[in-house]
PDB file of C-alpha atoms in Angstrom:
ATOM      1  CA  MET A   1      -6.444  20.532   0.738  1.00 82.00           C
ATOM      2  CA  LEU A   2      -9.549  19.480  -1.155  1.00 91.00           C
ATOM      3  CA  ASN A   3      -8.979  19.884  -4.895  1.00 95.00           C
ATOM      4  CA  LEU A   4     -12.334  21.397  -5.919  1.00 97.00           C
ATOM      5  CA  GLY A   5     -13.471  22.211  -9.445  1.00 98.00           C
ATOM      6  CA  LEU A   6     -16.606  22.822 -11.496  1.00 98.00           C
ATOM      7  CA  SER A   7     -18.379  21.043 -14.365  1.00 97.00           C
ATOM      8  CA  SER A   8     -18.982  22.987 -17.566  1.00 95.00           C
ATOM      9  CA  ASP A   9     -22.613  21.829 -17.323  1.00 95.00           C
ATOM     10  CA  PHE A  10     -23.063  24.720 -14.886  1.00 97.00           C
ATOM     11  CA  PHE A  11     -22.796  27.176 -17.792  1.00 95.00           C
ATOM     12  CA  GLU A  12     -25.548  27.905 -20.270  1.00 92.00           C
ATOM     13  CA  GLU A  13     -25.308  26.736 -23.864  1.00 87.00           C
ATOM     14  CA  GLY A  14     -23.092  28.972 -25.977  1.00 85.00           C
ATOM     15  CA  THR A  15     -20.790  30.036 -23.138  1.00 89.00           C
ATOM     16  CA  SER A  16     -17.228  30.195 -24.474  1.00 88.00           C
ATOM     17  CA  LEU A  17     -14.486  28.200 -22.834  1.00 90.00           C
ATOM     18  CA  GLU A  18     -12.666  31.396 -21.882  1.00 90.00           C
ATOM     19  CA  ILE A  19     -15.733  32.891 -20.176  1.00 92.00           C
ATOM     20  CA  ALA A  20     -16.429  29.585 -18.417  1.00 93.00           C
ATOM     21  CA  ALA A  21     -12.857  29.601 -17.118  1.00 94.00           C
ATOM     22  CA  ARG A  22     -13.180  33.211 -15.889  1.00 95.00           C
ATOM     23  CA  ARG A  23     -16.454  32.478 -14.112  1.00 96.00           C
ATOM     24  CA  THR A  24     -14.944  29.353 -12.559  1.00 97.00           C
ATOM     25  CA  ARG A  25     -12.071  31.467 -11.226  1.00 96.00           C
ATOM     26  CA  ASP A  26     -14.506  34.118  -9.938  1.00 97.00           C
ATOM     27  CA  LEU A  27     -16.060  31.372  -7.820  1.00 97.00           C
ATOM     28  CA  GLY A  28     -12.667  30.704  -6.273  1.00 96.00           C
ATOM     29  CA  LEU A  29     -12.038  27.448  -8.158  1.00 97.00           C
ATOM     30  CA  ASP A  30      -9.162  26.580 -10.466  1.00 96.00           C
ATOM     31  CA  LEU A  31     -10.332  23.314 -12.053  1.00 97.00           C
ATOM     32  CA  LEU A  32     -12.882  22.875 -14.851  1.00 96.00           C
ATOM     33  CA  ALA A  33     -14.272  19.578 -16.173  1.00 96.00           C
ATOM     34  CA  LEU A  34     -15.431  19.967 -19.771  1.00 94.00           C
ATOM     35  CA  THR A  35     -18.465  17.964 -20.952  1.00 93.00           C
ATOM     36  CA  VAL A  36     -18.625  17.059 -24.651  1.00 88.00           C
ATOM     37  CA  PRO A  37     -20.894  17.297 -26.477  1.00 75.00           C
ATOM     38  CA  GLY A  38     -22.063  20.099 -24.253  1.00 64.00           C
ATOM     39  CA  PRO A  39     -22.650  23.776 -23.688  1.00 53.00           C
ATOM     40  CA  VAL A  40     -19.027  24.923 -23.793  1.00 57.00           C
ATOM     41  CA  PRO A  41     -17.319  24.847 -27.211  1.00 55.00           C
ATOM     42  CA  GLY A  42     -13.634  24.072 -27.561  1.00 56.00           C
ATOM     43  CA  GLY A  43     -10.977  26.740 -27.316  1.00 61.00           C
ATOM     44  CA  PRO A  44      -7.251  27.229 -26.879  1.00 68.00           C
ATOM     45  CA  ARG A  45      -5.655  25.961 -23.694  1.00 75.00           C
ATOM     46  CA  GLU A  46      -4.035  29.378 -23.183  1.00 79.00           C
ATOM     47  CA  ALA A  47      -7.478  30.999 -22.854  1.00 77.00           C
ATOM     48  CA  VAL A  48      -8.087  28.789 -19.823  1.00 84.00           C
ATOM     49  CA  ARG A  49      -4.642  28.832 -18.270  1.00 83.00           C
ATOM     50  CA  SER A  50      -4.339  32.633 -18.577  1.00 86.00           C
ATOM     51  CA  VAL A  51      -6.999  33.043 -15.882  1.00 91.00           C
ATOM     52  CA  GLY A  52      -5.468  30.408 -13.622  1.00 93.00           C
ATOM     53  CA  VAL A  53      -7.804  27.526 -14.463  1.00 95.00           C
ATOM     54  CA  THR A  54      -6.900  24.008 -15.611  1.00 94.00           C
ATOM     55  CA  VAL A  55      -9.154  21.637 -17.541  1.00 94.00           C
ATOM     56  CA  CYS A  56      -8.843  18.556 -15.328  1.00 96.00           C
ATOM     57  CA  GLY A  57     -10.865  16.182 -17.490  1.00 96.00           C
ATOM     58  CA  VAL A  58     -13.129  15.856 -20.503  1.00 96.00           C
ATOM     59  CA  VAL A  59     -16.432  14.100 -19.788  1.00 96.00           C
ATOM     60  CA  LEU A  60     -17.964  12.192 -22.693  1.00 95.00           C
ATOM     61  CA  GLY A  61     -21.700  12.575 -22.261  1.00 83.00           C
ATOM     62  CA  GLU A  62     -24.509  10.610 -23.919  1.00 80.00           C
ATOM     63  CA  THR A  63     -22.351   7.720 -25.197  1.00 87.00           C
ATOM     64  CA  GLY A  64     -21.161   4.751 -23.116  1.00 94.00           C
ATOM     65  CA  ALA A  65     -18.514   2.137 -23.836  1.00 96.00           C
ATOM     66  CA  THR A  66     -21.125  -0.444 -24.876  1.00 93.00           C
ATOM     67  CA  ASP A  67     -22.779   1.852 -27.435  1.00 92.00           C
ATOM     68  CA  GLU A  68     -22.178   1.107 -31.098  1.00 90.00           C
ATOM     69  CA  ALA A  69     -21.142   4.726 -31.641  1.00 92.00           C
ATOM     70  CA  PHE A  70     -18.554   4.743 -28.841  1.00 95.00           C
ATOM     71  CA  ASP A  71     -15.436   4.378 -31.006  1.00 92.00           C
ATOM     72  CA  ARG A  72     -16.586   7.193 -33.283  1.00 92.00           C
ATOM     73  CA  ARG A  73     -17.841   9.589 -30.614  1.00 91.00           C
ATOM     74  CA  ARG A  74     -14.924   9.233 -28.245  1.00 93.00           C
ATOM     75  CA  ALA A  75     -12.526  10.670 -30.853  1.00 91.00           C
ATOM     76  CA  PRO A  76     -13.580  14.345 -30.402  1.00 89.00           C
ATOM     77  CA  ALA A  77     -13.393  13.975 -26.622  1.00 92.00           C
ATOM     78  CA  VAL A  78      -9.903  12.464 -26.820  1.00 93.00           C
ATOM     79  CA  GLU A  79      -8.836  15.236 -29.206  1.00 90.00           C
ATOM     80  CA  ALA A  80     -10.207  17.917 -26.865  1.00 89.00           C
ATOM     81  CA  ALA A  81      -8.375  16.340 -23.915  1.00 92.00           C
ATOM     82  CA  ALA A  82      -5.112  16.283 -25.888  1.00 90.00           C
ATOM     83  CA  ARG A  83      -5.510  19.901 -27.023  1.00 88.00           C
ATOM     84  CA  LEU A  84      -6.291  21.103 -23.505  1.00 90.00           C
ATOM     85  CA  ARG A  85      -3.784  18.704 -21.893  1.00 91.00           C
ATOM     86  CA  ALA A  86      -6.508  17.269 -19.698  1.00 94.00           C
ATOM     87  CA  PRO A  87      -5.346  14.145 -17.836  1.00 94.00           C
ATOM     88  CA  GLN A  88      -8.209  11.891 -18.923  1.00 94.00           C
ATOM     89  CA  VAL A  89     -11.501  11.409 -20.694  1.00 97.00           C
ATOM     90  CA  VAL A  90     -14.299  10.253 -18.389  1.00 98.00           C
ATOM     91  CA  VAL A  91     -16.693   7.751 -19.996  1.00 97.00           C
ATOM     92  CA  GLU A  92     -19.847   5.888 -19.015  1.00 96.00           C
ATOM     93  CA  GLY A  93     -19.889   2.109 -18.885  1.00 95.00           C
ATOM     94  CA  GLY A  94     -23.007   2.027 -21.045  1.00 91.00           C
ATOM     95  CA  GLU A  95     -26.290   0.149 -20.909  1.00 86.00           C
ATOM     96  CA  LEU A  96     -27.520  -3.411 -21.167  1.00 81.00           C
ATOM     97  CA  GLY A  97     -29.167  -4.540 -24.410  1.00 67.00           C
ATOM     98  CA  ARG A  98     -32.082  -2.407 -25.546  1.00 59.00           C
ATOM     99  CA  GLY A  99     -34.789  -4.931 -24.609  1.00 56.00           C
ATOM    100  CA  ALA A 100     -33.351  -5.519 -21.145  1.00 57.00           C
ATOM    101  CA  PHE A 101     -32.878  -1.794 -20.669  1.00 53.00           C
ATOM    102  CA  ARG A 102     -36.550  -1.085 -21.421  1.00 61.00           C
ATOM    103  CA  SER A 103     -37.820  -3.808 -19.088  1.00 62.00           C
ATOM    104  CA  LEU A 104     -35.469  -2.783 -16.297  1.00 65.00           C
ATOM    105  CA  ARG A 105     -36.458   0.870 -16.617  1.00 67.00           C
ATOM    106  CA  ARG A 106     -40.079  -0.226 -16.083  1.00 69.00           C
ATOM    107  CA  GLU A 107     -38.985  -2.112 -12.976  1.00 72.00           C
ATOM    108  CA  GLU A 108     -37.031   0.961 -11.890  1.00 73.00           C
ATOM    109  CA  SER A 109     -40.227   3.038 -11.892  1.00 75.00           C
ATOM    110  CA  ALA A 110     -41.618   0.746  -9.190  1.00 72.00           C
ATOM    111  CA  LEU A 111     -38.357   0.895  -7.240  1.00 73.00           C
ATOM    112  CA  LEU A 112     -38.338   4.685  -7.473  1.00 75.00           C
ATOM    113  CA  ALA A 113     -41.905   4.902  -6.188  1.00 75.00           C
ATOM    114  CA  ALA A 114     -40.983   2.667  -3.257  1.00 71.00           C
ATOM    115  CA  ALA A 115     -37.895   4.737  -2.447  1.00 73.00           C
ATOM    116  CA  ARG A 116     -39.858   7.997  -2.527  1.00 74.00           C
ATOM    117  CA  SER A 117     -42.457   6.536  -0.152  1.00 73.00           C
ATOM    118  CA  GLY A 118     -39.761   5.647   2.350  1.00 71.00           C
ATOM    119  CA  ALA A 119     -39.906   1.904   1.724  1.00 67.00           C
ATOM    120  CA  THR A 120     -36.818  -0.209   1.133  1.00 66.00           C
ATOM    121  CA  PRO A 121     -36.905  -1.501  -2.448  1.00 64.00           C
ATOM    122  CA  ASP A 122     -35.622  -4.998  -3.215  1.00 65.00           C
ATOM    123  CA  ALA A 123     -34.060  -5.191  -6.658  1.00 63.00           C
ATOM    124  CA  ALA A 124     -31.741  -8.119  -5.906  1.00 63.00           C
ATOM    125  CA  ALA A 125     -33.907 -10.659  -7.732  1.00 57.00           C
ATOM    126  CA  ALA A 126     -34.144  -8.530 -10.878  1.00 58.00           C
ATOM    127  CA  LEU A 127     -30.401  -7.965 -10.906  1.00 65.00           C
ATOM    128  CA  GLU A 128     -29.705 -11.664 -10.360  1.00 62.00           C
ATOM    129  CA  LEU A 129     -31.948 -12.595 -13.306  1.00 53.00           C
ATOM    130  CA  ARG A 130     -29.902 -10.253 -15.485  1.00 71.00           C
ATOM    131  CA  ARG A 131     -26.504 -11.455 -14.261  1.00 75.00           C
ATOM    132  CA  PRO A 132     -25.466 -13.334 -17.454  1.00 80.00           C
ATOM    133  CA  GLU A 133     -26.449 -10.334 -19.542  1.00 82.00           C
ATOM    134  CA  ARG A 134     -24.596  -7.986 -17.216  1.00 84.00           C
ATOM    135  CA  GLU A 135     -21.457 -10.125 -17.475  1.00 88.00           C
ATOM    136  CA  GLU A 136     -21.652 -10.207 -21.283  1.00 89.00           C
ATOM    137  CA  THR A 137     -22.168  -6.429 -21.347  1.00 90.00           C
ATOM    138  CA  ALA A 138     -19.167  -5.898 -19.060  1.00 92.00           C
ATOM    139  CA  GLU A 139     -17.007  -7.948 -21.417  1.00 95.00           C
ATOM    140  CA  ARG A 140     -18.230  -5.873 -24.363  1.00 93.00           C
ATOM    141  CA  ALA A 141     -17.383  -2.662 -22.483  1.00 96.00           C
ATOM    142  CA  ALA A 142     -13.930  -4.031 -21.648  1.00 97.00           C
ATOM    143  CA  ARG A 143     -13.208  -4.705 -25.334  1.00 96.00           C
ATOM    144  CA  ALA A 144     -14.270  -1.186 -26.328  1.00 96.00           C
ATOM    145  CA  LEU A 145     -12.244   0.424 -23.545  1.00 97.00           C
ATOM    146  CA  HIS A 146      -9.228  -1.731 -24.423  1.00 97.00           C
ATOM    147  CA  ARG A 147      -9.380  -0.456 -28.036  1.00 96.00           C
ATOM    148  CA  ALA A 148      -9.488   3.135 -26.809  1.00 96.00           C
ATOM    149  CA  LEU A 149      -6.595   2.630 -24.402  1.00 97.00           C
ATOM    150  CA  ALA A 150      -4.580   0.896 -27.135  1.00 95.00           C
ATOM    151  CA  ASP A 151      -5.130   3.977 -29.304  1.00 92.00           C
ATOM    152  CA  GLY A 152      -3.427   6.054 -26.614  1.00 92.00           C
ATOM    153  CA  ALA A 153      -6.470   7.501 -24.844  1.00 93.00           C
ATOM    154  CA  GLU A 154      -6.261   8.208 -21.114  1.00 96.00           C
ATOM    155  CA  LEU A 155      -9.593   7.024 -19.730  1.00 97.00           C
ATOM    156  CA  ALA A 156     -11.552   6.891 -16.499  1.00 98.00           C
ATOM    157  CA  ILE A 157     -14.967   5.290 -16.018  1.00 98.00           C
ATOM    158  CA  ARG A 158     -17.961   6.634 -14.106  1.00 98.00           C
ATOM    159  CA  ASN A 159     -20.326   4.390 -12.165  1.00 97.00           C
ATOM    160  CA  GLY A 160     -23.979   4.144 -13.236  1.00 93.00           C
ATOM    161  CA  CYS A 161     -27.223   4.634 -11.302  1.00 90.00           C
ATOM    162  CA  HIS A 162     -30.154   3.306 -13.395  1.00 86.00           C
ATOM    163  CA  ALA A 163     -31.398  -0.277 -13.433  1.00 82.00           C
ATOM    164  CA  GLY A 164     -30.379  -0.696 -17.072  1.00 84.00           C
ATOM    165  CA  ASP A 165     -26.869   0.718 -16.560  1.00 89.00           C
ATOM    166  CA  LEU A 166     -23.661  -1.198 -16.420  1.00 90.00           C
ATOM    167  CA  LEU A 167     -21.355  -0.409 -13.464  1.00 92.00           C
ATOM    168  CA  LEU A 168     -24.064  -0.406 -10.785  1.00 89.00           C
ATOM    169  CA  GLN A 169     -21.997  -2.595  -8.490  1.00 89.00           C
ATOM    170  CA  PRO A 170     -18.424  -2.266  -7.199  1.00 93.00           C
ATOM    171  CA  ASP A 171     -17.791  -5.825  -8.455  1.00 92.00           C
ATOM    172  CA  GLU A 172     -18.380  -4.759 -12.072  1.00 92.00           C
ATOM    173  CA  VAL A 173     -16.166  -1.705 -11.710  1.00 96.00           C
ATOM    174  CA  GLU A 174     -13.421  -3.589  -9.898  1.00 96.00           C
ATOM    175  CA  TRP A 175     -13.425  -6.294 -12.583  1.00 95.00           C
ATOM    176  CA  LEU A 176     -12.954  -3.676 -15.327  1.00 96.00           C
ATOM    177  CA  LEU A 177     -10.216  -1.873 -13.399  1.00 97.00           C
ATOM    178  CA  ASP A 178      -8.355  -5.130 -12.764  1.00 97.00           C
ATOM    179  CA  ASP A 179      -8.734  -6.181 -16.401  1.00 96.00           C
ATOM    180  CA  LEU A 180      -7.532  -2.771 -17.658  1.00 97.00           C
ATOM    181  CA  PRO A 181      -4.863  -1.452 -15.238  1.00 96.00           C
ATOM    182  CA  ALA A 182      -4.501   1.825 -17.193  1.00 97.00           C
ATOM    183  CA  LEU A 183      -8.140   2.658 -16.463  1.00 97.00           C
ATOM    184  CA  GLY A 184      -9.164   4.834 -13.519  1.00 97.00           C
ATOM    185  CA  LEU A 185     -12.442   5.519 -11.701  1.00 98.00           C
ATOM    186  CA  PHE A 186     -14.080   8.937 -11.572  1.00 98.00           C
ATOM    187  CA  PHE A 187     -16.386   8.062  -8.691  1.00 98.00           C
ATOM    188  CA  ASP A 188     -19.892   9.532  -8.428  1.00 98.00           C
ATOM    189  CA  PRO A 189     -21.129   9.039  -4.836  1.00 97.00           C
ATOM    190  CA  ALA A 190     -24.544  10.579  -5.624  1.00 97.00           C
ATOM    191  CA  ARG A 191     -25.097   7.956  -8.318  1.00 96.00           C
ATOM    192  CA  ALA A 192     -24.049   5.259  -5.870  1.00 96.00           C
ATOM    193  CA  GLN A 193     -26.453   6.776  -3.328  1.00 94.00           C
ATOM    194  CA  ARG A 194     -29.300   6.671  -5.859  1.00 91.00           C
ATOM    195  CA  ALA A 195     -28.581   3.038  -6.741  1.00 89.00           C
ATOM    196  CA  TRP A 196     -28.489   2.165  -3.035  1.00 89.00           C
ATOM    197  CA  ARG A 197     -31.802   3.966  -2.416  1.00 86.00           C
ATOM    198  CA  LEU A 198     -33.353   1.840  -5.183  1.00 84.00           C
ATOM    199  CA  GLY A 199     -31.858  -1.402  -3.897  1.00 83.00           C
ATOM    200  CA  LEU A 200     -29.493  -1.676  -6.865  1.00 85.00           C
ATOM    201  CA  GLY A 201     -26.158  -1.452  -5.078  1.00 87.00           C
ATOM    202  CA  PRO A 202     -24.335  -0.819  -1.790  1.00 90.00           C
ATOM    203  CA  GLU A 203     -23.942   2.496   0.030  1.00 93.00           C
ATOM    204  CA  PRO A 204     -21.332   4.959  -1.301  1.00 96.00           C
ATOM    205  CA  ALA A 205     -19.058   4.277   1.675  1.00 96.00           C
ATOM    206  CA  ALA A 206     -18.739   0.639   0.580  1.00 95.00           C
ATOM    207  CA  TRP A 207     -17.601   1.806  -2.854  1.00 97.00           C
ATOM    208  CA  ALA A 208     -15.054   4.151  -1.310  1.00 97.00           C
ATOM    209  CA  ASP A 209     -13.646   1.474   0.985  1.00 96.00           C
ATOM    210  CA  ARG A 210     -13.002  -0.842  -1.965  1.00 96.00           C
ATOM    211  CA  LEU A 211     -12.025   1.550  -4.730  1.00 98.00           C
ATOM    212  CA  ALA A 212     -10.403   4.625  -3.181  1.00 97.00           C
ATOM    213  CA  SER A 213      -6.966   3.585  -4.456  1.00 97.00           C
ATOM    214  CA  ARG A 214      -8.236   3.516  -8.065  1.00 97.00           C
ATOM    215  CA  THR A 215     -10.193   6.777  -7.787  1.00 98.00           C
ATOM    216  CA  VAL A 216      -8.773   9.530 -10.015  1.00 98.00           C
ATOM    217  CA  GLY A 217     -11.634  11.987  -9.469  1.00 98.00           C
ATOM    218  CA  VAL A 218     -14.930  12.514  -7.638  1.00 98.00           C
ATOM    219  CA  PHE A 219     -18.181  14.012  -8.912  1.00 98.00           C
ATOM    220  CA  VAL A 220     -19.992  16.030  -6.235  1.00 98.00           C
ATOM    221  CA  HIS A 221     -23.727  16.751  -6.393  1.00 98.00           C
ATOM    222  CA  GLY A 222     -26.947  16.121  -4.509  1.00 96.00           C
ATOM    223  CA  LEU A 223     -29.808  13.880  -5.611  1.00 93.00           C
ATOM    224  CA  GLY A 224     -32.699  16.152  -4.674  1.00 90.00           C
ATOM    225  CA  SER A 225     -36.136  14.892  -3.697  1.00 85.00           C
ATOM    226  CA  ASP A 226     -36.695  13.444  -7.193  1.00 85.00           C
ATOM    227  CA  LEU A 227     -33.364  11.551  -7.090  1.00 88.00           C
ATOM    228  CA  ALA A 228     -32.452  13.161 -10.435  1.00 90.00           C
ATOM    229  CA  GLY A 229     -29.098  14.509  -9.245  1.00 94.00           C
ATOM    230  CA  HIS A 230     -26.999  17.531 -10.193  1.00 96.00           C
ATOM    231  CA  GLY A 231     -28.290  19.609  -7.295  1.00 96.00           C
ATOM    232  CA  HIS A 232     -26.656  21.218  -4.266  1.00 96.00           C
ATOM    233  CA  PRO A 233     -24.543  18.501  -2.568  1.00 96.00           C
ATOM    234  CA  GLU A 234     -26.508  18.950   0.667  1.00 95.00           C
ATOM    235  CA  ASP A 235     -29.801  18.118  -1.085  1.00 94.00           C
ATOM    236  CA  GLY A 236     -30.407  14.372  -0.777  1.00 86.00           C
ATOM    237  CA  ALA A 237     -26.741  14.093  -0.003  1.00 78.00           C
ATOM    238  CA  ALA A 238     -24.314  11.274   0.330  1.00 89.00           C
ATOM    239  CA  ASP A 239     -22.324  11.280   3.579  1.00 94.00           C
ATOM    240  CA  TRP A 240     -19.577  13.601   2.375  1.00 96.00           C
ATOM    241  CA  GLY A 241     -17.886  13.621   5.776  1.00 94.00           C
ATOM    242  CA  THR A 242     -17.362   9.856   5.748  1.00 95.00           C
ATOM    243  CA  LEU A 243     -16.418   9.870   2.063  1.00 96.00           C
ATOM    244  CA  GLY A 244     -13.927  12.659   2.674  1.00 95.00           C
ATOM    245  CA  ARG A 245     -12.108  10.427   5.151  1.00 94.00           C
ATOM    246  CA  SER A 246     -11.959   7.563   2.641  1.00 96.00           C
ATOM    247  CA  LEU A 247     -11.438   9.152  -0.770  1.00 97.00           C
ATOM    248  CA  PRO A 248      -8.225  10.918  -1.814  1.00 96.00           C
ATOM    249  CA  HIS A 249      -8.249  14.719  -1.601  1.00 95.00           C
ATOM    250  CA  ARG A 250      -5.490  15.279  -4.158  1.00 95.00           C
ATOM    251  CA  VAL A 251      -7.696  14.169  -7.083  1.00 97.00           C
ATOM    252  CA  PRO A 252     -10.258  16.576  -8.625  1.00 98.00           C
ATOM    253  CA  TRP A 253     -13.562  16.850  -6.771  1.00 98.00           C
ATOM    254  CA  ILE A 254     -15.914  18.282  -9.397  1.00 98.00           C
ATOM    255  CA  LEU A 255     -19.151  20.070  -8.525  1.00 98.00           C
ATOM    256  CA  ASP A 256     -21.388  18.475 -11.142  1.00 97.00           C
ATOM    257  CA  VAL A 257     -24.272  20.944 -11.046  1.00 97.00           C
ATOM    258  CA  THR A 258     -26.301  22.672 -13.753  1.00 94.00           C
ATOM    259  CA  HIS A 259     -27.243  26.301 -14.321  1.00 92.00           C
ATOM    260  CA  ALA A 260     -30.455  25.619 -12.378  1.00 93.00           C
ATOM    261  CA  LEU A 261     -28.204  26.634  -9.469  1.00 96.00           C
ATOM    262  CA  SER A 262     -26.962  30.197  -9.103  1.00 96.00           C
ATOM    263  CA  ALA A 263     -23.399  31.358  -8.497  1.00 96.00           C
ATOM    264  CA  ALA A 264     -24.427  31.984  -4.878  1.00 97.00           C
ATOM    265  CA  ASP A 265     -25.637  28.376  -4.651  1.00 97.00           C
ATOM    266  CA  VAL A 266     -22.256  27.156  -5.926  1.00 97.00           C
ATOM    267  CA  GLU A 267     -20.405  29.335  -3.413  1.00 97.00           C
ATOM    268  CA  ASP A 268     -22.587  27.877  -0.653  1.00 97.00           C
ATOM    269  CA  ALA A 269     -21.937  24.356  -1.977  1.00 97.00           C
ATOM    270  CA  ILE A 270     -18.181  25.002  -1.829  1.00 96.00           C
ATOM    271  CA  ARG A 271     -18.426  26.178   1.779  1.00 96.00           C
ATOM    272  CA  TYR A 272     -20.640  23.227   2.697  1.00 96.00           C
ATOM    273  CA  LEU A 273     -18.365  20.647   1.130  1.00 95.00           C
ATOM    274  CA  ARG A 274     -15.196  22.049   2.712  1.00 93.00           C
ATOM    275  CA  ALA A 275     -16.929  22.128   6.097  1.00 94.00           C
ATOM    276  CA  MET A 276     -18.148  18.538   5.705  1.00 92.00           C
ATOM    277  CA  VAL A 277     -14.780  17.225   4.631  1.00 88.00           C
ATOM    278  CA  GLY A 278     -13.068  19.169   7.401  1.00 70.00           C
ATOM    279  CA  GLU A 279     -11.136  21.811   5.459  1.00 64.00           C
TER     280      GLU A 279
END
């Protein structure tokens, strides 16, 4: 049985944790992933569990492992996960150095234009030029994640999707997971799909084939025509049927959508995903 849940990003700013849990349950789901900092403030675990919902993870937004503020900003997320007994905190890998990030984002604009026109972008040369910097950034992320794990945090990483992001390639993710065996992967196929569309990485199925055994959760959303993500999973979708045959069903599959979608849209997304995965 597919273990479906919902991201707290679906709820508008100021929604209490208890109300978010009740609305999650009204949609027929019993898992909630809490984004911090985000629209849902903290609250007692009992307020969530009393309506039959479990917080299955705390997602640290805005700050990646390579950011200078990572050690400071991860603390509230780790505390929230401990208070709510969430199994892990999900973190971004982070970005390359600021200068490289700016230049690569300019290159990404050209790749995005090519992808939208139906052309096949070629970013391999740009990525190869940045390989030493990517390797140094990966080592910096590993040191930061090691410190967090040594402090007792339960962590999972999320793959990136922009040219200036770390963790665009399965190689980078696999290296981190091998270097830090306590780390897991919360896989985002839509991000992998976006990177593939821009020529920055392989198709999502290639990720799943290599990393399914280290996957502790899956983010589910569609890219949309603008490739911005967080839409209905059918909109600019990854191949959820193929992914459903490769990725574990027992881990949380989190609908990572915003309140731009309605409750009816989420109900339709649930039906669509279960039909695609064969449940």
